[in-house]
Coordinates of C-alpha atoms in Angstrom, one line a residue:
M1 CA 7.2 5.5 13.4
N2 CA 10.9 6.2 13.1
A3 CA 11.4 4.6 9.7
V4 CA 11.9 5.4 6.0
V5 CA 9.3 4.1 3.5
A6 CA 10.5 4.0 -0.1
L7 CA 9.6 2.9 -3.6
C8 CA 12.5 1.4 -5.5
H9 CA 12.9 0.5 -9.2
F10 CA 15.3 -1.7 -11.2
C11 CA 16.3 0.3 -14.2
E12 CA 17.5 -1.7 -17.2
L13 CA 20.2 1.0 -17.8
H14 CA 21.1 2.2 -14.3
G15 CA 20.3 -0.8 -12.1
P16 CA 18.5 -0.5 -8.7
S17 CA 17.5 3.1 -7.8
I18 CA 15.5 4.9 -5.1
L19 CA 12.5 6.3 -6.9
F20 CA 10.6 7.9 -4.1
C21 CA 10.8 7.9 -0.3
T22 CA 9.1 9.4 2.8
Q23 CA 10.4 10.0 6.3
S24 CA 9.2 11.9 9.4
F25 CA 10.7 14.7 11.4
H26 CA 9.7 15.6 14.9
D27 CA 9.6 19.0 16.6
S28 CA 13.1 20.2 17.5
E29 CA 12.1 22.6 20.2
G30 CA 12.2 20.0 23.0
P31 CA 9.5 19.7 25.7
W32 CA 6.2 21.3 25.1
P33 CA 4.7 23.4 27.9
I34 CA 1.1 22.4 28.6
K35 CA -1.6 24.7 29.7
E36 CA -4.3 23.9 32.3
N37 CA -6.8 23.2 29.6
N38 CA -4.4 20.7 28.0
E39 CA -3.9 22.7 24.9
N40 CA -0.5 23.1 23.2
P41 CA 0.5 26.7 23.4
L42 CA 3.2 26.5 20.7
P43 CA 2.1 27.9 17.3
K44 CA 1.7 25.8 14.2
K45 CA 4.7 25.6 11.9
S46 CA 5.2 24.9 8.2
W47 CA 8.1 22.5 9.2
Y48 CA 8.8 20.8 12.4
G49 CA 12.2 19.2 11.6
P50 CA 15.6 20.8 11.9
P51 CA 15.8 23.9 9.8
E52 CA 19.0 22.8 8.0
S53 CA 17.3 19.7 6.7
L54 CA 15.2 21.6 4.1
Q55 CA 18.3 23.4 2.9
R56 CA 19.9 20.2 1.6
S57 CA 19.8 19.6 -2.1
N58 CA 17.5 16.9 -3.4
S59 CA 20.4 15.3 -5.2
I60 CA 22.0 14.3 -2.0
S61 CA 23.2 11.0 -3.5
G62 CA 26.2 12.8 -4.9
E63 CA 27.3 13.8 -1.5
I64 CA 27.8 10.3 -0.2
S65 CA 31.4 9.5 0.1
G66 CA 32.3 12.1 -2.5
D67 CA 30.8 9.9 -5.2
K68 CA 29.3 11.6 -8.3
A69 CA 25.6 11.0 -8.7
P70 CA 25.0 8.5 -11.5
D71 CA 23.2 9.3 -14.7
T72 CA 19.5 8.9 -14.4
C73 CA 16.6 8.5 -16.8
E74 CA 12.9 9.2 -16.5
G75 CA 12.3 5.6 -15.3
C76 CA 14.4 6.1 -12.1
T77 CA 13.4 9.7 -11.4
S78 CA 10.4 11.1 -9.6
M79 CA 11.1 14.7 -8.9
T80 CA 11.6 16.8 -12.1
G81 CA 12.4 20.5 -12.7
N82 CA 12.4 22.7 -9.6
Q83 CA 10.2 20.3 -7.7
K84 CA 11.9 18.8 -4.6
G85 CA 9.1 16.9 -2.9
F86 CA 6.0 17.0 -0.7
I87 CA 5.5 18.0 2.9
S88 CA 2.6 17.2 5.2
N89 CA 2.3 18.3 8.8
D90 CA 0.6 16.7 11.8
H91 CA 0.2 19.9 13.9
E92 CA -1.3 18.0 16.9
A93 CA 1.7 15.6 17.2
R94 CA 4.0 18.3 15.8
V95 CA 5.5 16.0 13.2
S96 CA 6.4 16.7 9.5
Y97 CA 6.4 14.1 6.8
I98 CA 8.5 14.8 3.8
S99 CA 8.8 12.9 0.5
G100 CA 11.3 13.2 -2.3
Q101 CA 13.7 11.4 -4.5
H102 CA 16.1 10.6 -1.7
P103 CA 16.4 10.9 2.1
L104 CA 17.6 14.2 3.4
H105 CA 20.5 12.9 5.6
P106 CA 23.6 11.2 4.1
E107 CA 23.7 8.3 6.5
V108 CA 20.0 7.6 6.0
F109 CA 20.5 7.8 2.2
S110 CA 23.3 5.2 2.5
M111 CA 21.1 2.8 4.5
V112 CA 18.1 3.2 2.1
R113 CA 20.4 2.9 -1.0
H114 CA 21.9 -0.3 0.4
A115 CA 18.4 -1.7 1.2
C116 CA 17.3 -0.8 -2.4
V117 CA 20.1 -2.7 -4.0
R118 CA 19.6 -5.8 -1.9
S119 CA 15.8 -5.8 -2.3
L120 CA 16.0 -5.7 -6.2
S121 CA 19.2 -7.7 -6.9
C122 CA 20.3 -9.9 -3.9
E123 CA 17.3 -10.9 -1.8
V124 CA 14.7 -12.9 -3.7
C125 CA 11.5 -14.4 -2.3
P126 CA 9.8 -17.4 -3.8
G127 CA 7.8 -16.4 -6.9
M128 CA 9.8 -13.2 -7.2
E129 CA 6.9 -11.2 -5.9
G130 CA 6.1 -10.9 -2.2
P131 CA 7.5 -9.7 1.2
I132 CA 10.9 -10.6 2.6
F133 CA 12.9 -9.5 5.6
F134 CA 16.7 -8.8 5.8
G135 CA 19.2 -6.5 7.5
D136 CA 21.5 -6.0 10.4
N137 CA 22.1 -3.7 13.3
R138 CA 24.6 -1.5 11.3
R139 CA 22.7 -0.9 8.1
G140 CA 19.2 -1.2 9.5
H141 CA 16.5 -3.8 9.2
V142 CA 14.4 -3.9 6.1
L143 CA 11.0 -5.2 5.1
S144 CA 10.8 -5.4 1.3
H145 CA 7.9 -6.3 -0.9
T146 CA 8.9 -6.8 -4.6
F147 CA 6.4 -6.7 -7.5
F148 CA 6.1 -6.3 -11.3
M149 CA 4.3 -3.6 -13.2
K150 CA 3.1 -4.0 -16.8
D151 CA 5.0 -1.9 -19.5
S152 CA 4.4 -2.6 -23.1
Q153 CA 7.8 -1.1 -24.0
A154 CA 9.9 -2.9 -21.4
R155 CA 11.9 -6.1 -21.8
G156 CA 9.5 -8.9 -20.9
F157 CA 6.7 -6.3 -21.0
Q158 CA 7.1 -5.6 -17.2
R159 CA 9.2 -3.6 -14.9
W160 CA 10.7 -4.6 -11.5
F161 CA 9.8 -2.5 -8.3
S162 CA 9.9 -2.9 -4.6
M163 CA 8.4 -1.1 -1.6
I164 CA 10.7 -1.1 1.4
V165 CA 10.6 0.0 5.1
V166 CA 13.9 0.6 6.7
M167 CA 14.3 1.1 10.5
M168 CA 16.8 0.2 13.2
D169 CA 14.3 -1.4 15.6
K170 CA 14.1 -5.0 14.5
T171 CA 11.4 -6.0 17.0
F172 CA 9.1 -3.2 16.1
L173 CA 9.5 -3.9 12.4
L174 CA 8.7 -7.6 12.8
N175 CA 5.7 -6.9 15.1
S176 CA 4.4 -4.6 12.3
W177 CA 4.8 -7.2 9.6
Q178 CA 1.1 -8.0 9.1
F179 CA 0.1 -4.3 9.1
L180 CA 2.8 -3.3 6.7
V181 CA 2.4 -6.2 4.3
K182 CA -1.3 -5.9 4.1
N183 CA -1.2 -2.2 3.3
F184 CA 1.7 -2.6 0.9
Q185 CA -0.3 -5.2 -1.0
N186 CA -3.2 -2.8 -1.3
F187 CA -1.0 0.0 -2.6
I188 CA 0.8 -2.4 -5.0
K189 CA -2.5 -3.7 -6.4
E190 CA -3.7 -0.1 -7.2
L191 CA -0.4 0.6 -9.0
Q192 CA -0.5 -2.6 -11.0
D193 CA -4.1 -2.1 -12.0
K194 CA -3.3 1.4 -13.3
A195 CA -0.3 0.1 -15.2
K196 CA -2.3 -2.8 -16.6
K197 CA -4.9 -0.6 -18.1
V198 CA -2.3 1.6 -19.8
C199 CA -0.5 -1.5 -21.2
I200 CA -3.7 -3.0 -22.6
M201 CA -4.6 0.3 -24.2
E202 CA -1.2 0.7 -25.8
Q203 CA -1.2 -2.9 -27.0
S204 CA -4.6 -2.5 -28.6
E205 CA -3.3 0.6 -30.5
S206 CA 0.0 -1.0 -31.6
S207 CA 1.3 -4.4 -30.8
Q208 CA 4.8 -4.1 -29.4
R209 CA 5.2 -7.9 -29.5
A210 CA 4.7 -7.9 -33.3
L211 CA 7.1 -5.0 -33.9
R212 CA 9.9 -6.7 -31.9
F213 CA 9.3 -10.0 -33.7
N214 CA 9.7 -8.3 -37.1
R215 CA 12.8 -6.5 -35.9
F216 CA 14.6 -9.6 -34.8
T217 CA 13.7 -11.7 -37.8
R218 CA 16.9 -10.3 -39.5
V219 CA 20.2 -12.1 -38.8
T220 CA 21.6 -11.1 -35.4
T221 CA 25.3 -10.8 -34.8
P222 CA 27.2 -9.7 -31.7
N223 CA 27.9 -6.4 -33.4
N224 CA 24.4 -5.4 -34.3
F225 CA 22.6 -7.0 -31.3
R226 CA 22.9 -3.9 -29.2
R227 CA 21.8 -1.6 -32.0
Q228 CA 18.8 -3.9 -32.7
R229 CA 17.9 -4.0 -29.0
G230 CA 18.1 -0.3 -28.8
N231 CA 19.1 2.0 -25.9
A232 CA 15.6 3.3 -25.0
K233 CA 15.5 4.8 -21.5
G234 CA 12.8 3.7 -19.0
R235 CA 9.5 5.5 -18.8
S236 CA 8.5 7.4 -15.7
L237 CA 6.0 6.0 -13.2
T238 CA 3.6 8.8 -14.2
E239 CA 3.6 7.6 -17.8
L240 CA 3.3 3.9 -16.8
T241 CA 0.2 4.6 -14.7
N242 CA -1.2 7.5 -16.8
D243 CA -1.6 9.4 -13.5
K244 CA 0.1 12.8 -13.2
N245 CA -0.6 12.8 -9.4
I246 CA 0.8 9.4 -8.7
F247 CA 3.7 10.7 -6.6
S248 CA 1.4 12.9 -4.5
I249 CA -0.7 9.8 -3.9
L250 CA 2.4 7.8 -2.9
H251 CA 3.2 10.6 -0.5
L252 CA -0.2 10.3 1.2
W253 CA 0.1 6.5 1.3
F254 CA 3.6 6.5 2.8
T255 CA 2.7 9.3 5.3
W256 CA -0.3 7.3 6.5
I257 CA 1.9 4.2 6.9
L258 CA 4.3 6.1 9.1
Q259 CA 1.6 7.8 11.1
A260 CA -0.6 4.8 11.6
G261 CA 2.4 2.5 12.2
A262 CA 3.5 4.7 15.1
S263 CA 0.1 4.8 16.8
R264 CA -1.0 1.1 16.4
L265 CA 1.6 -0.3 18.9
S266 CA 2.2 1.1 22.4
E267 CA 4.3 0.0 25.3
R268 CA 2.6 -1.5 28.4
L269 CA 4.0 -2.0 31.8
V270 CA 3.9 -5.8 32.6
E271 CA 3.9 -6.4 36.3
G272 CA 4.4 -10.1 36.2
L273 CA 3.7 -13.4 34.3
P274 CA 0.4 -13.7 32.5
S275 CA -2.5 -14.9 34.6
E276 CA -4.3 -18.2 34.1
D277 CA -7.3 -16.3 32.7
T278 CA -5.1 -14.6 30.1
I279 CA -3.6 -18.0 29.0
I280 CA -7.1 -19.4 28.8
Q281 CA -8.3 -16.5 26.6
L282 CA -5.4 -17.0 24.3
E283 CA -6.1 -20.7 24.0
K284 CA -9.8 -19.9 23.1
E285 CA -8.7 -17.5 20.4
E286 CA -6.8 -20.2 18.6
T287 CA -8.5 -22.1 15.7
E288 CA -8.4 -25.9 15.3
D289 CA -5.2 -25.8 13.2
G290 CA -3.4 -23.8 15.9
F291 CA -3.3 -20.4 14.3
I292 CA -4.7 -17.3 15.8
R293 CA -7.3 -15.7 13.7
I294 CA -6.6 -12.2 12.4
C295 CA -9.4 -10.0 11.1
T296 CA -9.2 -8.9 7.5
N297 CA -10.7 -5.7 6.3
K298 CA -13.8 -7.5 5.2
D299 CA -14.1 -9.3 8.6
T300 CA -13.6 -6.0 10.4
D301 CA -16.3 -4.3 8.4
E302 CA -18.7 -7.2 9.1
I303 CA -17.9 -7.0 12.8
K304 CA -18.5 -3.3 12.9
T305 CA -21.8 -3.7 11.1
K306 CA -22.9 -6.4 13.5
F307 CA -21.8 -4.4 16.4
N308 CA -23.7 -1.3 15.2
N309 CA -26.8 -3.4 14.6
L310 CA -26.5 -5.0 18.0
T311 CA -26.0 -1.6 19.6
M312 CA -29.1 -0.3 17.9
E313 CA -31.1 -3.3 19.0
D314 CA -29.9 -3.1 22.5
D315 CA -30.8 0.6 22.7
Q316 CA -34.3 -0.2 21.4
D317 CA -34.8 -3.1 23.8
S318 CA -33.1 -1.6 26.9
S319 CA -36.2 0.3 27.9
K320 CA -38.3 -2.9 28.0
D321 CA -35.7 -5.3 29.2
P322 CA -33.3 -3.7 31.8
R323 CA -29.9 -5.0 32.6
I324 CA -27.8 -5.7 35.7
E325 CA -24.5 -3.8 35.3
S326 CA -22.4 -4.9 38.2
L327 CA -21.9 -7.7 40.8
R328 CA -22.9 -5.3 43.6
E329 CA -26.1 -4.5 41.8
L330 CA -26.8 -8.2 41.4
F331 CA -26.2 -8.6 45.1
N332 CA -28.7 -5.8 45.9
F333 CA -31.2 -7.3 43.4
L334 CA -31.2 -10.8 44.9
G335 CA -30.5 -10.0 48.6
K336 CA -27.9 -11.7 50.7
E337 CA -29.5 -15.1 51.1
K338 CA -30.4 -15.6 47.5
F339 CA -27.0 -14.3 46.4
R340 CA -25.2 -16.7 48.7
S341 CA -27.2 -19.7 47.4
L342 CA -26.5 -18.7 43.8
A343 CA -22.8 -17.9 44.3
H344 CA -22.3 -21.2 46.1
H345 CA -23.8 -23.2 43.3
V346 CA -21.7 -21.3 40.8
L347 CA -18.4 -21.7 42.7
I348 CA -18.7 -25.5 43.1
G349 CA -19.7 -26.1 39.4
N350 CA -23.4 -26.8 39.6
Q351 CA -25.4 -25.9 36.5
I352 CA -27.3 -22.6 36.7
I353 CA -30.6 -22.7 34.7
M354 CA -32.5 -19.5 34.0
R355 CA -36.0 -19.3 32.6
G356 CA -37.9 -16.3 31.6
N357 CA -39.1 -14.0 28.8
F358 CA -36.3 -11.5 29.4
P359 CA -33.2 -12.7 27.5
E360 CA -31.2 -9.5 27.9
L361 CA -31.8 -9.3 31.6
M362 CA -30.8 -13.0 32.1
K363 CA -27.7 -12.5 29.9
S364 CA -26.6 -9.5 32.0
F365 CA -27.3 -11.7 35.1
I366 CA -24.9 -14.4 33.9
L367 CA -22.2 -11.9 32.8
C368 CA -22.2 -10.4 36.3
I369 CA -22.1 -13.6 38.3
K370 CA -19.3 -15.1 36.0
E371 CA -16.9 -12.6 37.5
I372 CA -16.5 -14.8 40.5
L373 CA -15.2 -17.7 38.4
P374 CA -12.0 -18.3 36.6
R375 CA -12.4 -17.9 32.8
G376 CA -11.7 -21.6 32.2
C377 CA -14.7 -22.6 34.3
Y378 CA -17.2 -20.3 32.4
H379 CA -19.2 -22.1 29.7
P380 CA -22.5 -20.4 28.9
I381 CA -25.4 -20.9 26.4
F382 CA -27.7 -18.0 26.0
D383 CA -31.4 -18.0 25.0
S384 CA -31.6 -21.7 24.2
P385 CA -34.8 -23.2 22.7
Q386 CA -34.1 -26.5 24.5
Y387 CA -32.4 -27.8 27.5
E388 CA -28.6 -28.5 27.2
D389 CA -26.7 -31.0 29.4
S390 CA -24.5 -29.7 32.2
W391 CA -21.4 -31.1 30.5
K392 CA -22.0 -28.6 27.6
C393 CA -22.5 -25.6 29.8
N394 CA -22.7 -24.5 33.4
F395 CA -24.8 -21.4 32.6
L396 CA -28.0 -21.9 30.6
S397 CA -30.7 -19.3 29.8
L398 CA -33.9 -20.9 28.5
Q399 CA -37.1 -19.6 26.9
P400 CA -40.0 -19.7 29.3
D401 CA -41.8 -22.6 27.6
V402 CA -38.9 -25.0 27.6
V403 CA -39.5 -28.1 29.6
I404 CA -36.7 -29.1 32.0
P405 CA -36.1 -32.9 32.3
S406 CA -37.2 -34.7 35.4
H407 CA -33.7 -35.9 36.3
V408 CA -32.6 -32.3 36.5
M409 CA -35.5 -31.3 38.7
G410 CA -34.8 -34.1 41.2
S411 CA -31.0 -33.6 41.4
E412 CA -28.9 -31.5 43.8
L413 CA -26.5 -30.5 41.1
Y414 CA -28.7 -27.8 39.5
L415 CA -30.1 -24.4 40.5
I416 CA -33.1 -23.1 38.6
V417 CA -33.7 -19.3 38.5
D418 CA -37.2 -18.2 37.3
F419 CA -37.6 -14.5 36.2
R420 CA -41.0 -12.7 36.2
S421 CA -42.3 -9.2 36.3
K422 CA -45.0 -7.7 38.5
E423 CA -47.6 -7.1 35.9
E424 CA -49.6 -4.7 38.0
T425 CA -46.8 -2.2 37.7
L426 CA -46.6 -2.4 33.9
N427 CA -47.3 0.9 32.4
R428 CA -48.9 1.7 29.0
S429 CA -45.6 1.9 27.2
G430 CA -44.5 -1.5 28.3
N431 CA -41.4 -0.3 30.2
I432 CA -40.6 -2.2 33.3
P433 CA -37.9 -0.9 35.7
L434 CA -35.5 -3.3 37.3
L435 CA -37.1 -2.9 40.7
N436 CA -40.3 -4.4 39.3
F437 CA -38.6 -7.7 38.4
C438 CA -38.2 -10.6 40.8
C439 CA -36.8 -14.1 40.6
S440 CA -37.2 -17.3 42.5
L441 CA -34.5 -19.9 43.1
F442 CA -35.1 -23.6 43.3
S443 CA -32.7 -26.4 44.2
N444 CA -32.8 -29.7 46.0
A445 CA -29.5 -29.0 47.6
K446 CA -29.3 -27.3 51.0
L447 CA -26.7 -24.6 51.7
P448 CA -23.9 -26.1 53.9
E449 CA -23.2 -24.6 57.4
K450 CA -19.7 -23.6 56.3
I451 CA -19.4 -21.9 52.9
P452 CA -16.1 -21.8 50.9
H453 CA -13.6 -19.2 52.0
V454 CA -13.8 -17.6 48.5
L455 CA -17.5 -16.9 48.9
S456 CA -17.0 -15.4 52.4
E457 CA -14.4 -13.0 50.9
I458 CA -16.7 -12.1 48.0
E459 CA -19.6 -11.2 50.3
R460 CA -17.3 -9.2 52.5
I461 CA -15.9 -7.1 49.7
I462 CA -19.3 -6.5 48.0
Q463 CA -20.8 -5.2 51.1
D464 CA -18.0 -2.8 51.7
Q465 CA -19.5 0.5 50.5
L466 CA -16.2 2.3 50.6
L467 CA -15.1 0.4 47.5
S468 CA -16.1 1.2 44.0
D469 CA -17.3 -1.4 41.5
S470 CA -13.9 -1.3 39.7
A471 CA -12.1 -1.9 43.0
V472 CA -14.4 -4.9 43.6
L473 CA -13.5 -6.3 40.2
A474 CA -9.8 -5.8 40.9
F475 CA -10.1 -7.7 44.2
L476 CA -11.9 -10.5 42.5
V477 CA -9.1 -10.8 39.9
A478 CA -6.5 -11.1 42.7
L479 CA -8.7 -13.5 44.7
K480 CA -9.2 -15.8 41.7
E481 CA -5.5 -15.8 40.9
E482 CA -4.6 -16.6 44.5
W483 CA -6.9 -19.7 44.6
M484 CA -5.9 -20.8 41.1
N485 CA -2.3 -21.0 42.3
K486 CA -3.6 -23.3 45.1
V487 CA -5.4 -25.3 42.4
K488 CA -2.2 -25.6 40.4
V489 CA -0.3 -27.0 43.4
L490 CA -3.1 -29.5 44.1
F491 CA -3.2 -30.6 40.5
A492 CA 0.6 -31.1 40.3
F493 CA 0.5 -32.9 43.7
S494 CA -2.3 -35.3 42.5
R495 CA -0.5 -36.1 39.2
A496 CA 2.9 -36.8 40.9
G497 CA 1.8 -40.3 42.0
Q498 CA -0.6 -42.0 44.4
R499 CA -1.3 -40.0 47.5
T500 CA -3.0 -40.9 50.7
Q501 CA -5.9 -38.9 52.2
E502 CA -3.7 -37.9 55.1
E503 CA -1.1 -36.4 52.7
T504 CA -3.8 -34.6 50.8
N505 CA -5.2 -33.1 54.0
K506 CA -1.8 -31.9 55.1
L507 CA -1.3 -30.2 51.7
L508 CA -4.7 -28.5 52.0
Q509 CA -3.7 -27.2 55.4
V510 CA -0.5 -25.8 54.1
L511 CA -2.5 -24.1 51.3
G512 CA -4.9 -22.5 53.7
A513 CA -7.9 -24.6 52.5
Q514 CA -10.3 -26.6 54.5
E515 CA -12.8 -29.4 54.0
H516 CA -15.6 -27.0 52.8
D517 CA -13.2 -25.7 50.1
K518 CA -12.7 -29.1 48.4
Q519 CA -15.6 -28.9 46.0
L520 CA -14.5 -25.5 44.8
L521 CA -10.9 -26.7 44.3
K522 CA -12.0 -29.7 42.4
F523 CA -14.2 -27.7 40.1
W524 CA -11.7 -25.0 39.5
M525 CA -9.2 -27.7 38.6
T526 CA -11.2 -28.2 35.4
G527 CA -10.6 -24.6 34.5
L528 CA -6.8 -24.9 34.3
S529 CA -5.2 -24.1 30.9
M530 CA -4.2 -26.9 28.6
Q531 CA -0.7 -25.4 28.6
Y532 CA -0.3 -25.9 32.3
K533 CA -1.9 -29.4 32.3
T534 CA 0.4 -30.5 29.5
H535 CA 3.4 -29.1 31.3
V536 CA 2.6 -30.9 34.5
L537 CA 1.7 -34.2 32.9
S538 CA 4.9 -34.3 30.7
T539 CA 7.0 -33.5 33.8
S540 CA 5.4 -36.3 35.8
I541 CA 6.0 -38.7 32.9
Q542 CA 9.7 -37.7 32.6
Q543 CA 10.2 -38.1 36.4
G544 CA 8.6 -41.5 36.3
S545 CA 10.9 -42.6 33.5
V546 CA 13.9 -41.5 35.4
Q547 CA 12.8 -43.3 38.6
Q548 CA 12.3 -46.6 36.6
A549 CA 15.7 -46.3 35.0

């Protein structure tokens, strides 16, 4: 990430000052030749940046505009003696990360210094502590997180700090807001906890509050106020936290921020507008209050634990309960006639009910056949202990002993799929290969003479052995998007006013749809996104108002 991360401090004597900062330098040798085994032939270096960068003095602040470096105290100094900073190298990416008191380049120092002053004296967020954004294209864009640290010897018993990120790319910085703020808050909490322990220990040994109260009980005049207040210089961060390695820890923190921040976002080639399936998925990710849920660290750990547990369970059960991995494998498992009957019921919106004692097999069955439907038309319930109505789900897997209501058994709007295994082939270990499973389909509806055009295309592409499974899925995505566009036109046409049957038939002819496609179009219309439906309805209302006026 092309940015500078810095810790800044407001010194009571010297004002805002850069305390510690980290920046990255990339290999300066240009393109890297790659061998056939994809290994980088260039040797490892101790420094990947420009050679002259390391030759610059650590007190570069005095070189800015010919100004003399201001006096400093321990409170606004990080590097002491001959120590100039810390360096870490990422040999695989050929990047060096260097930390020190100030940035190595005068122009970068000027930008970071300006951001430091604004973060601690000009830009204030509500509550004084928290993140804030400011900046411009000339001096860079800044994310600043201000905070206090306990100090028993400071005025108000606390000191004022900020962590800042300075970069020129405003969009990248704002897109990294949650990542940066979350990790800054973790770093800040550790610093505050360290300082709080030191402060409590010092207060228990000698109460600074009592000493100051006794000092100021004497008569105070303008002449002796400054003498009574004293001119004590600030204490170093090492002393505040009682951690002599605090700056090496900060170097590791800031280095990780720059490295992880660069790898978490990547550019993607967008070939067009988002598909209807993509919009539906985004709508499903929203909560009831309209916000998209972001996983916290705790949530992520729980998800990983659940995922690992599920993976272990799946591995244990997979030998007894095989799965169907692709739509083509499902076609071969069912045969052409059964597949056509199943796919036809799925495409026109009839409820698919599966019964059996093989929950993983039935789930994989549903996950494969759902690929022929738009995402907005897919509503499953897996391994249910009781029957669920069709308005709740169009895919339902039931335990084998669940009783299906009589009105379902006598209707043409349902398809029942019963799974069973050939017990005579069951071996001693209980393992049953997929070939030893079979299923029967039951429905009161008869397959029409002319099937929807979408189903004809699906059968044609599945039976083409020259195409891989990934190519079949890509074709299905394009086919669904093509027909969802036709559905959109039909939906907008139907909401624009009363239409005659003749006008509707003419529109279907223009769209390339026929009479046997109507059920499919009607069902797929229910899978349109709320965003599109709202847009069409609001547009039709506005047009109606204009016509009335």
